[in-house]
Amino acid sequence: MAIMSETLTSAMTPVMHRVISNVSETADTATLTFEPLNDGLPKGEWGQFNMIWAEGIGEAPISFSRVPVDNTVVHTIRAVGSVTKALCALRPGEYVGLRGPFGAGWPIQAARGHDIVLVAGGIGLAPLRPVVHEILENREDYDKVTLVIGARTAHDIPFLDEVHRWRTGGLLKVRITVDQDCSHWNGNVGIVTNELHRVVIDDPGSVAMICGPEIMMRFVCKQLEDSGFARDNILVTMERNMRCGLGLCGHCQLGAKFICTDGPVMNWVDAGPLIGVREL
Amino acid sequence: MIDESLLLKHRFFRDIGEPLLGYIAGCAEQVSYPADTQLLAQGQPAHSMLAIEHGKVGVGIHVPQRGFVTIETVQAGEIVGWSWLFPPYEWSFDAITTTDVSGILVHAQCIRPHLNDDPAVGLEFVERISKVMQDRLHSARLRLLDMYGDHE
Ligand SMILES: Cc1cc2nc3c(=O)[nH]c(=O)nc-3n(C[C@H](O)[C@H](O)[C@H](O)COP(=O)(O)OP(=O)(O)OC[C@H]3O[C@@H](n4cnc5c(N)ncnc54)[C@H](O)[C@@H]3O)c2cc1C
């Protein structure tokens, strides 16, 4: 009992980190890199998240936007409310508390040898970015890879330079579409499901990983199912308000699942029946 | 007049049966346009339908002070233009090629009498067009939701 409460206390205690850079991605989104003041946290994996604490304001769950390679930690954050606005406003030299890593990530290695379709909506590209890095580092392990990006406008696409490098690098097919045209945009205009419709899928073992607004994921998953994807090969990352990150407080409960421990990455067999239920 | 086998390669015409296939082939020609060609102009007579084989077309509208604003990009395997099916037979939007485009152009004046004279043929064609319209309506509705926006 004493050991359990010690483990619990340490999992609930933020580890102080210093901001070493804050790079603006879009008008409301920034990528922050943190380094620990002392010992860092255990290294996180693709799709996992940390709870980031903005002093005096609160905590928010934020996915890794790069899998840690050294002791630095990289997160990409969209300023939507009090905590995320405070985090995006941090300057180098300022401090945050981090807890984690938490949750079940993308089972990317299980997709080896297969076609992969990644679908990212807006800030949803951040949790998928480490998956792209893994694929590019081990490109020969995967078959055809397509990344479909949807955003409200071209100004809302994070990592634009990097996306451009992926696109021109020829190692994966990148398809981008925006909901609304704006000046200097020469690319596609239309809903993300239309763009997905144009992806030729012929491997019955194809794996899809989707991250974006829940309503987008619902329509994308339905379309993937209709086009022959097995439900357990469709993976989504779920978002619910979270508090403890440990499956104890129940804030993120979705049916019988806790998003913080059973997720955030779940397959469509588990997430599908829950995602459209109004009461959940 | 084009070969029926060419039509069948295009997603819109796939599985189409006789006699409709023959009528369409008799009213169609292969076309190509360089990038930046205006294919349709709002308010002008709607005279044809383009089934895109290669390239992209932006369907949109000229907005004062903004120029041409694309509402939807239409690509290979898809079609542009159905206003020729409904009075007053005028385009509702503009369409401009955003890349070099090639495709199959079906002439309205030639195909319309076939669709009117044989209700079964007319229904088969309208069902295909309706599916395209359903997809575009679905897409427009999802975009109205502004999925990626703030939801305060
Ligand atoms: C596992 C997980 C990973 C996440 N990864 C990222 C990430 O990498 N980058 C990023 O920018 N955001 C991410 N989020 C979302 C982020 O946690 C929320 O935006 C944040 O908690 C909002 O807190 P706030 O105090 O800034 O806003 P609040 O004031 O709490 O809320 C502002 C608005 O955001 C909505 N909101 C609040 N929390 C969430 C939530 N968890 N999910 C969806 N909408 C919410 C509220 O309904 C409200 O409309 C993730 C969420 C989860 C659960």
Coordinates of C-alpha atoms and ligand atoms in Angstrom, one line a residue:
Chain A
M1 CA 0.0 0.0 0.0
A2 CA 2.8 2.4 0.9
I3 CA 4.6 1.5 -2.3
M4 CA 1.4 2.1 -4.3
S5 CA 0.8 5.5 -2.8
E6 CA 4.5 6.4 -3.4
T7 CA 4.1 5.5 -7.1
L8 CA 0.9 7.4 -7.3
T9 CA 2.4 10.5 -5.6
S10 CA 5.3 10.5 -8.0
A11 CA 3.0 10.0 -11.1
M12 CA 0.9 13.0 -9.8
T13 CA 3.9 15.2 -9.2
P14 CA 5.0 17.4 -12.1
V15 CA 8.7 17.3 -13.0
M16 CA 9.9 20.8 -13.7
H17 CA 11.1 21.6 -17.2
R18 CA 12.5 24.7 -18.8
V19 CA 11.3 26.0 -22.1
I20 CA 14.2 26.1 -24.6
S21 CA 12.3 27.2 -27.7
N22 CA 8.8 28.3 -28.8
V23 CA 8.3 28.2 -32.5
S24 CA 5.1 29.5 -34.0
E25 CA 3.4 27.1 -36.4
T26 CA 0.2 29.0 -37.2
A27 CA -1.7 32.0 -35.7
D28 CA -2.8 29.9 -32.7
T29 CA -0.4 27.0 -32.6
A30 CA 3.2 26.7 -31.3
T31 CA 5.8 24.0 -30.9
L32 CA 7.6 24.1 -27.6
T33 CA 10.7 22.2 -26.7
F34 CA 11.4 21.6 -23.0
E35 CA 14.4 20.3 -21.1
P36 CA 14.3 18.9 -17.5
L37 CA 15.9 20.9 -14.7
N38 CA 17.1 17.6 -13.2
D39 CA 16.2 14.0 -14.1
G40 CA 13.7 13.9 -17.0
L41 CA 10.7 11.8 -17.4
P42 CA 10.8 8.3 -19.0
K43 CA 10.9 8.6 -22.8
G44 CA 7.4 8.6 -24.4
E45 CA 6.3 6.8 -27.6
W46 CA 4.3 7.6 -30.7
G47 CA 0.8 8.7 -29.7
Q48 CA 1.5 9.0 -26.0
F49 CA 1.0 12.2 -24.1
N50 CA 2.2 14.2 -21.1
M51 CA 0.2 16.3 -18.7
I52 CA 1.7 19.8 -18.9
W53 CA 1.2 22.1 -16.0
A54 CA 1.2 25.9 -16.5
E55 CA 2.0 27.3 -13.1
G56 CA -1.0 28.9 -11.4
I57 CA -3.4 28.0 -14.2
G58 CA -3.8 24.2 -14.6
E59 CA -2.8 21.1 -16.6
A60 CA -3.6 19.9 -20.1
P61 CA -2.9 16.6 -21.8
I62 CA -0.7 17.1 -24.9
S63 CA 0.7 14.5 -27.2
F64 CA 4.3 14.2 -28.2
S65 CA 4.9 15.9 -31.6
R66 CA 8.3 14.3 -31.7
V67 CA 9.4 11.1 -30.0
P68 CA 12.1 12.1 -27.5
V69 CA 15.6 11.2 -28.8
D70 CA 17.5 12.9 -26.0
N71 CA 16.2 14.4 -22.7
T72 CA 14.3 17.2 -24.5
V73 CA 10.6 16.9 -24.9
V74 CA 8.6 18.4 -27.9
H75 CA 4.9 19.3 -27.9
T76 CA 2.8 21.2 -30.4
I77 CA 0.0 23.1 -28.7
R78 CA -3.0 24.9 -30.1
A79 CA -4.2 27.8 -27.9
V80 CA -7.9 27.1 -27.2
G81 CA -8.4 27.9 -23.6
S82 CA -6.7 29.1 -20.4
V83 CA -4.1 26.4 -20.0
T84 CA -3.1 26.1 -23.7
K85 CA -3.1 29.8 -24.2
A86 CA -0.7 30.1 -21.2
L87 CA 1.5 27.4 -22.6
C88 CA 1.7 28.9 -26.1
A89 CA 2.7 32.2 -24.5
L90 CA 5.7 30.7 -22.7
R91 CA 9.1 32.2 -23.6
P92 CA 12.5 30.4 -23.5
G93 CA 13.8 30.2 -19.9
E94 CA 10.3 29.9 -18.4
Y95 CA 9.2 26.8 -16.5
V96 CA 6.4 24.2 -16.7
G97 CA 5.7 21.0 -14.9
L98 CA 5.4 17.7 -16.9
R99 CA 3.9 14.4 -15.9
G100 CA 3.9 11.3 -18.0
P101 CA 4.3 9.7 -20.4
F102 CA 0.8 8.3 -20.3
G103 CA -1.5 6.2 -22.4
A104 CA -1.5 3.7 -25.2
G105 CA 0.2 5.0 -28.4
W106 CA 0.1 4.1 -32.1
P107 CA 1.0 0.4 -32.6
I108 CA 3.1 1.5 -35.5
Q109 CA 5.4 -1.5 -35.6
A110 CA 2.4 -3.8 -36.1
A111 CA 1.8 -2.1 -39.4
R112 CA 5.1 -3.1 -40.8
G113 CA 4.9 -4.7 -44.2
H114 CA 1.5 -3.0 -45.0
D115 CA 0.1 0.0 -46.7
I116 CA -0.5 2.9 -44.3
V117 CA -2.9 5.7 -44.6
L118 CA -2.5 8.6 -42.1
V119 CA -5.3 11.1 -41.9
A120 CA -4.7 14.3 -40.0
G121 CA -7.1 17.2 -39.4
G122 CA -5.7 20.5 -38.3
I123 CA -3.7 20.2 -35.1
G124 CA -4.3 16.4 -35.4
L125 CA -1.1 16.3 -37.4
A126 CA 0.9 16.8 -34.2
P127 CA 0.3 13.4 -32.7
L128 CA 0.8 11.8 -36.1
R129 CA 4.1 13.5 -36.8
P130 CA 6.2 11.0 -34.8
V131 CA 4.6 8.2 -36.9
V132 CA 5.8 9.9 -40.1
H133 CA 9.2 10.2 -38.6
E134 CA 9.3 6.5 -37.7
I135 CA 8.1 5.6 -41.2
L136 CA 10.7 7.8 -42.8
E137 CA 13.5 6.4 -40.6
N138 CA 12.5 2.8 -41.4
R139 CA 11.0 3.4 -44.8
E140 CA 11.7 -0.1 -46.2
D141 CA 9.7 -1.7 -43.4
Y142 CA 6.4 -0.2 -44.7
D143 CA 4.6 -0.5 -48.0
K144 CA 2.8 2.4 -49.7
V145 CA 2.3 5.3 -47.3
T146 CA -0.2 8.1 -47.8
L147 CA -0.7 11.1 -45.6
V148 CA -3.9 13.0 -46.0
I149 CA -4.0 16.4 -44.3
G150 CA -7.2 18.5 -43.9
A151 CA -7.3 21.9 -42.4
R152 CA -9.7 24.9 -42.3
T153 CA -7.3 27.0 -44.5
A154 CA -3.8 26.7 -45.7
H155 CA -2.8 29.0 -42.8
D156 CA -3.9 26.4 -40.3
I157 CA -1.5 23.6 -41.4
P158 CA 1.2 23.1 -38.8
F159 CA 4.8 22.1 -39.7
L160 CA 4.3 23.5 -43.2
D161 CA 8.0 23.5 -44.2
E162 CA 8.4 19.9 -42.9
V163 CA 5.2 18.8 -44.8
H164 CA 6.7 20.4 -47.9
R165 CA 9.9 18.3 -47.4
W166 CA 7.8 15.1 -47.0
R167 CA 5.9 16.0 -50.1
T168 CA 8.9 16.6 -52.3
G169 CA 11.0 13.8 -50.7
G170 CA 9.0 11.2 -52.6
L171 CA 9.0 8.6 -49.7
L172 CA 5.4 9.1 -49.0
K173 CA 2.4 10.5 -50.8
V174 CA 1.1 13.7 -49.2
R175 CA -2.4 14.9 -50.1
I176 CA -3.5 18.2 -48.6
T177 CA -7.0 19.8 -48.8
V178 CA -8.4 22.8 -47.1
D179 CA -12.0 23.7 -46.4
Q180 CA -11.7 27.3 -47.5
D181 CA -9.6 28.8 -50.3
C182 CA -7.4 31.8 -49.4
S183 CA -4.9 33.9 -51.2
H184 CA -1.6 32.2 -52.3
W185 CA -3.2 28.7 -52.0
N186 CA -2.8 26.7 -55.2
G187 CA -3.7 23.3 -53.7
N188 CA -6.9 21.4 -53.3
V189 CA -10.1 22.8 -51.8
G190 CA -12.6 20.3 -50.3
I191 CA -13.4 18.2 -47.4
V192 CA -10.8 15.7 -46.1
T193 CA -13.1 12.7 -46.9
N194 CA -13.1 13.7 -50.6
E195 CA -9.3 13.6 -50.6
L196 CA -9.3 10.2 -48.9
H197 CA -11.7 9.0 -51.5
R198 CA -8.9 9.6 -54.1
V199 CA -6.4 7.3 -52.3
V200 CA -6.2 3.9 -54.0
I201 CA -6.2 1.2 -51.3
D202 CA -5.5 -2.3 -52.5
D203 CA -3.8 -4.0 -49.6
P204 CA -6.4 -5.9 -47.5
G205 CA -4.1 -5.5 -44.4
S206 CA -3.8 -1.7 -44.8
V207 CA -3.7 0.2 -41.6
A208 CA -5.2 3.7 -41.1
M209 CA -4.3 6.1 -38.3
I210 CA -6.5 9.1 -37.8
C211 CA -6.2 12.1 -35.6
G212 CA -8.5 15.2 -35.8
P213 CA -11.8 16.6 -34.6
E214 CA -14.1 13.8 -33.5
I215 CA -16.7 14.6 -36.1
M216 CA -14.0 14.3 -38.8
M217 CA -12.8 10.9 -37.5
R218 CA -16.4 9.6 -37.5
F219 CA -16.8 10.3 -41.2
V220 CA -13.3 9.2 -42.1
C221 CA -13.6 5.9 -40.3
K222 CA -17.0 5.2 -41.9
Q223 CA -15.5 5.8 -45.3
L224 CA -12.5 3.6 -44.6
E225 CA -14.8 0.8 -43.4
D226 CA -16.9 1.2 -46.6
S227 CA -13.7 1.0 -48.7
G228 CA -12.7 -2.3 -47.1
F229 CA -10.5 -1.5 -44.1
A230 CA -10.8 -4.0 -41.2
R231 CA -12.2 -2.2 -38.2
D232 CA -9.3 -3.3 -36.0
N233 CA -6.9 -1.8 -38.6
I234 CA -8.5 1.6 -38.2
L235 CA -6.9 3.5 -35.3
V236 CA -8.0 6.8 -33.9
T237 CA -6.7 9.0 -31.1
M238 CA -9.5 10.0 -28.8
E239 CA -9.7 13.3 -26.8
R240 CA -11.6 13.8 -23.6
N241 CA -11.1 16.1 -20.7
M242 CA -8.5 14.6 -18.4
R243 CA -7.4 15.1 -14.9
C244 CA -5.1 12.3 -13.4
G245 CA -3.8 10.5 -16.5
L246 CA -3.8 7.3 -14.5
G247 CA -7.3 5.9 -15.0
L248 CA -8.3 6.8 -11.5
C249 CA -10.4 10.0 -11.5
G250 CA -12.9 9.0 -14.3
H251 CA -12.8 12.4 -16.0
C252 CA -12.0 10.9 -19.4
Q253 CA -14.2 7.8 -19.1
L254 CA -15.9 6.8 -22.3
G255 CA -18.3 3.9 -21.7
A256 CA -16.2 1.3 -20.0
K257 CA -12.9 2.8 -21.3
F258 CA -10.6 5.3 -19.8
I259 CA -9.1 7.4 -22.6
C260 CA -6.0 8.1 -20.5
T261 CA -5.0 4.5 -20.0
D262 CA -7.0 2.4 -22.6
G263 CA -6.3 5.2 -25.1
P264 CA -5.8 7.8 -26.4
V265 CA -5.1 5.5 -29.4
M266 CA -7.9 3.0 -29.8
N267 CA -9.0 0.9 -32.7
W268 CA -12.4 1.4 -34.4
V269 CA -13.8 -1.8 -32.9
D270 CA -13.6 -0.2 -29.5
A271 CA -14.0 3.5 -30.3
G272 CA -16.6 3.2 -33.1
P273 CA -19.6 2.2 -30.9
L274 CA -18.7 4.9 -28.4
I275 CA -17.8 7.9 -30.5
G276 CA -21.3 8.6 -31.8
V277 CA -23.1 8.2 -28.5
R278 CA -24.5 11.5 -27.5
E279 CA -24.5 10.9 -23.8
L280 CA -20.8 10.0 -23.7
Chain B
M1 CA -18.1 10.1 -81.0
I2 CA -15.6 8.1 -78.8
D3 CA -15.0 4.5 -78.2
E4 CA -17.3 3.0 -75.5
S5 CA -14.3 1.3 -73.8
L6 CA -12.8 4.7 -73.1
L7 CA -16.0 5.8 -71.3
L8 CA -16.0 2.6 -69.2
K9 CA -12.5 3.4 -67.8
H10 CA -13.9 6.6 -66.1
R11 CA -15.3 6.1 -62.7
F12 CA -18.5 8.1 -63.5
F13 CA -19.4 5.8 -66.4
R14 CA -18.2 2.6 -64.9
D15 CA -20.7 -0.3 -65.2
I16 CA -23.0 1.8 -67.4
G17 CA -25.2 -0.4 -69.6
E18 CA -26.6 -0.1 -73.1
P19 CA -28.3 1.8 -74.6
L20 CA -27.1 4.7 -72.4
L21 CA -23.5 3.8 -73.0
G22 CA -23.9 4.0 -76.7
Y23 CA -25.8 7.3 -76.6
I24 CA -23.1 8.9 -74.4
A25 CA -20.3 7.6 -76.6
G26 CA -22.1 9.1 -79.6
C27 CA -22.3 12.5 -77.9
A28 CA -18.8 12.6 -76.4
E29 CA -15.3 13.7 -77.5
Q30 CA -11.9 13.7 -76.0
V31 CA -10.6 17.1 -75.0
S32 CA -7.6 18.7 -73.3
Y33 CA -7.0 22.1 -71.9
P34 CA -3.9 23.9 -70.6
A35 CA -3.8 25.1 -67.0
D36 CA -5.8 28.3 -66.3
T37 CA -8.5 27.8 -68.9
Q38 CA -11.9 29.0 -67.9
L39 CA -14.2 26.0 -68.6
L40 CA -17.5 27.4 -67.2
A41 CA -18.7 30.9 -66.5
Q42 CA -21.5 31.7 -64.1
G43 CA -24.7 32.7 -66.0
Q44 CA -23.5 31.4 -69.4
P45 CA -25.4 28.6 -71.2
A46 CA -24.6 25.2 -69.8
H47 CA -23.7 23.1 -72.8
S48 CA -21.7 20.1 -71.7
M49 CA -20.3 17.9 -68.9
L50 CA -16.6 17.2 -68.5
A51 CA -15.5 13.8 -67.1
I52 CA -11.9 14.5 -65.9
E53 CA -9.3 11.8 -66.8
H54 CA -6.2 13.8 -65.8
G55 CA -5.6 17.0 -64.0
K56 CA -7.6 19.2 -61.7
V57 CA -10.4 21.8 -62.1
G58 CA -11.3 24.4 -59.5
V59 CA -15.0 25.1 -59.3
G60 CA -15.6 28.5 -57.7
I61 CA -16.7 32.0 -58.1
H62 CA -15.2 35.5 -58.7
V63 CA -15.5 37.5 -55.5
P64 CA -15.0 41.3 -55.7
Q65 CA -11.6 42.2 -54.3
R66 CA -10.6 38.5 -53.9
G67 CA -10.6 37.3 -57.5
F68 CA -11.4 33.7 -58.2
V69 CA -12.2 31.7 -55.0
T70 CA -12.2 27.9 -55.3
I71 CA -15.1 26.2 -53.6
E72 CA -14.1 22.7 -54.6
T73 CA -11.3 21.1 -56.5
V74 CA -12.5 18.4 -58.9
Q75 CA -10.1 15.7 -60.0
A76 CA -9.5 12.7 -62.2
G77 CA -12.4 10.2 -62.0
E78 CA -14.8 13.0 -61.2
I79 CA -17.2 15.2 -63.2
V80 CA -17.7 18.9 -63.7
G81 CA -21.0 20.5 -64.8
W82 CA -24.6 19.3 -64.4
S83 CA -26.5 22.6 -64.9
W84 CA -27.3 21.5 -68.5
L85 CA -29.7 19.0 -67.0
F86 CA -32.0 21.6 -65.4
P87 CA -33.7 24.7 -66.7
P88 CA -32.6 27.5 -67.2
Y89 CA -29.5 25.5 -68.4
E90 CA -27.0 28.1 -67.1
W91 CA -23.8 27.5 -65.1
S92 CA -24.2 28.4 -61.4
F93 CA -20.4 28.7 -60.9
D94 CA -17.2 29.3 -62.7
A95 CA -14.7 26.5 -63.3
I96 CA -11.0 27.0 -64.2
T97 CA -8.4 24.3 -64.9
T98 CA -5.7 24.5 -62.2
T99 CA -3.4 22.1 -64.1
D100 CA -3.3 20.8 -67.6
V101 CA -6.5 18.8 -67.9
S102 CA -7.7 16.0 -70.3
G103 CA -11.1 14.3 -70.2
I104 CA -14.3 13.4 -72.0
L105 CA -16.7 16.1 -72.9
V106 CA -20.4 15.1 -73.3
H107 CA -22.5 17.5 -75.3
A108 CA -25.8 18.5 -73.7
Q109 CA -27.8 19.2 -76.8
C110 CA -26.9 15.8 -78.2
I111 CA -27.5 13.7 -75.0
R112 CA -30.6 15.5 -73.6
P113 CA -33.1 14.2 -76.2
H114 CA -32.0 10.6 -75.5
L115 CA -32.6 11.2 -71.7
N116 CA -36.0 12.8 -72.3
D117 CA -37.2 10.2 -74.9
D118 CA -36.5 7.1 -72.9
P119 CA -37.4 7.5 -69.2
A120 CA -35.4 4.4 -68.1
V121 CA -32.3 5.8 -69.7
G122 CA -33.0 9.3 -68.3
L123 CA -33.5 7.8 -64.8
E124 CA -30.2 5.8 -65.0
F125 CA -28.3 8.9 -65.9
V126 CA -30.0 11.1 -63.3
E127 CA -29.3 8.5 -60.6
R128 CA -25.6 8.7 -61.4
I129 CA -25.6 12.5 -61.3
S130 CA -27.6 12.4 -58.1
K131 CA -24.9 10.4 -56.4
V132 CA -22.3 13.0 -57.4
M133 CA -24.7 15.7 -56.0
Q134 CA -25.2 13.8 -52.8
D135 CA -21.4 13.6 -52.3
R136 CA -21.0 17.3 -52.9
L137 CA -23.9 18.2 -50.6
H138 CA -22.4 15.9 -47.9
S139 CA -19.1 17.7 -48.4
A140 CA -20.6 21.1 -48.3
R141 CA -22.6 20.2 -45.1
L142 CA -19.4 19.0 -43.3
R143 CA -17.6 22.1 -44.3
L144 CA -20.5 24.2 -42.8
L145 CA -19.8 22.5 -39.5
D146 CA -16.4 24.1 -39.5
M147 CA -14.9 21.0 -38.0
Y148 CA -11.5 22.4 -37.3
G149 CA -12.7 25.7 -35.7
D150 CA -13.0 26.8 -32.1
H151 CA -16.0 25.4 -30.4
E152 CA -16.5 27.7 -27.4
Ligands
LIG1 C1 -4.7 12.5 -25.1 C2 -4.8 14.0 -25.5 C3 -3.8 14.5 -26.3 C4 -3.9 15.8 -26.7 N1 -2.9 16.3 -27.5 C5 -2.9 17.6 -27.9 C6 -1.9 18.2 -28.6 O1 -0.9 17.5 -29.0 N2 -1.9 19.5 -28.9 C7 -3.0 20.3 -28.5 O2 -3.0 21.5 -28.9 N3 -4.0 19.8 -27.9 C8 -4.0 18.5 -27.5 N4 -5.1 18.0 -26.8 C9 -6.2 18.8 -26.4 C10 -5.8 19.7 -25.2 O3 -5.6 18.8 -24.1 C11 -7.0 20.6 -24.9 O4 -7.1 21.6 -25.9 C12 -6.7 21.3 -23.5 O5 -6.9 20.4 -22.5 C13 -7.6 22.5 -23.4 O6 -7.4 23.1 -22.1 P1 -7.5 24.7 -21.9 O7 -7.5 25.0 -20.5 O8 -6.5 25.4 -22.8 O9 -9.0 25.0 -22.5 P2 -10.3 24.9 -21.8 O10 -10.6 26.3 -21.2 O11 -10.4 23.7 -20.9 O12 -11.3 24.6 -23.0 C14 -11.3 25.5 -24.2 C15 -12.1 24.7 -25.2 O13 -11.4 23.5 -25.6 C16 -12.3 22.4 -25.4 N5 -11.5 21.3 -24.8 C17 -10.9 21.3 -23.5 N6 -10.3 20.2 -23.3 C18 -10.4 19.4 -24.4 C19 -9.9 18.1 -24.8 N7 -9.2 17.4 -24.0 N8 -10.3 17.7 -26.0 C20 -11.0 18.4 -26.8 N9 -11.5 19.7 -26.5 C21 -11.2 20.1 -25.3 C22 -13.4 22.9 -24.4 O14 -14.6 22.2 -24.7 C23 -13.5 24.3 -24.8 O15 -14.3 24.5 -25.9 C24 -5.0 16.6 -26.4 C25 -6.0 16.1 -25.6 C26 -5.9 14.8 -25.2 C27 -7.0 14.2 -24.3

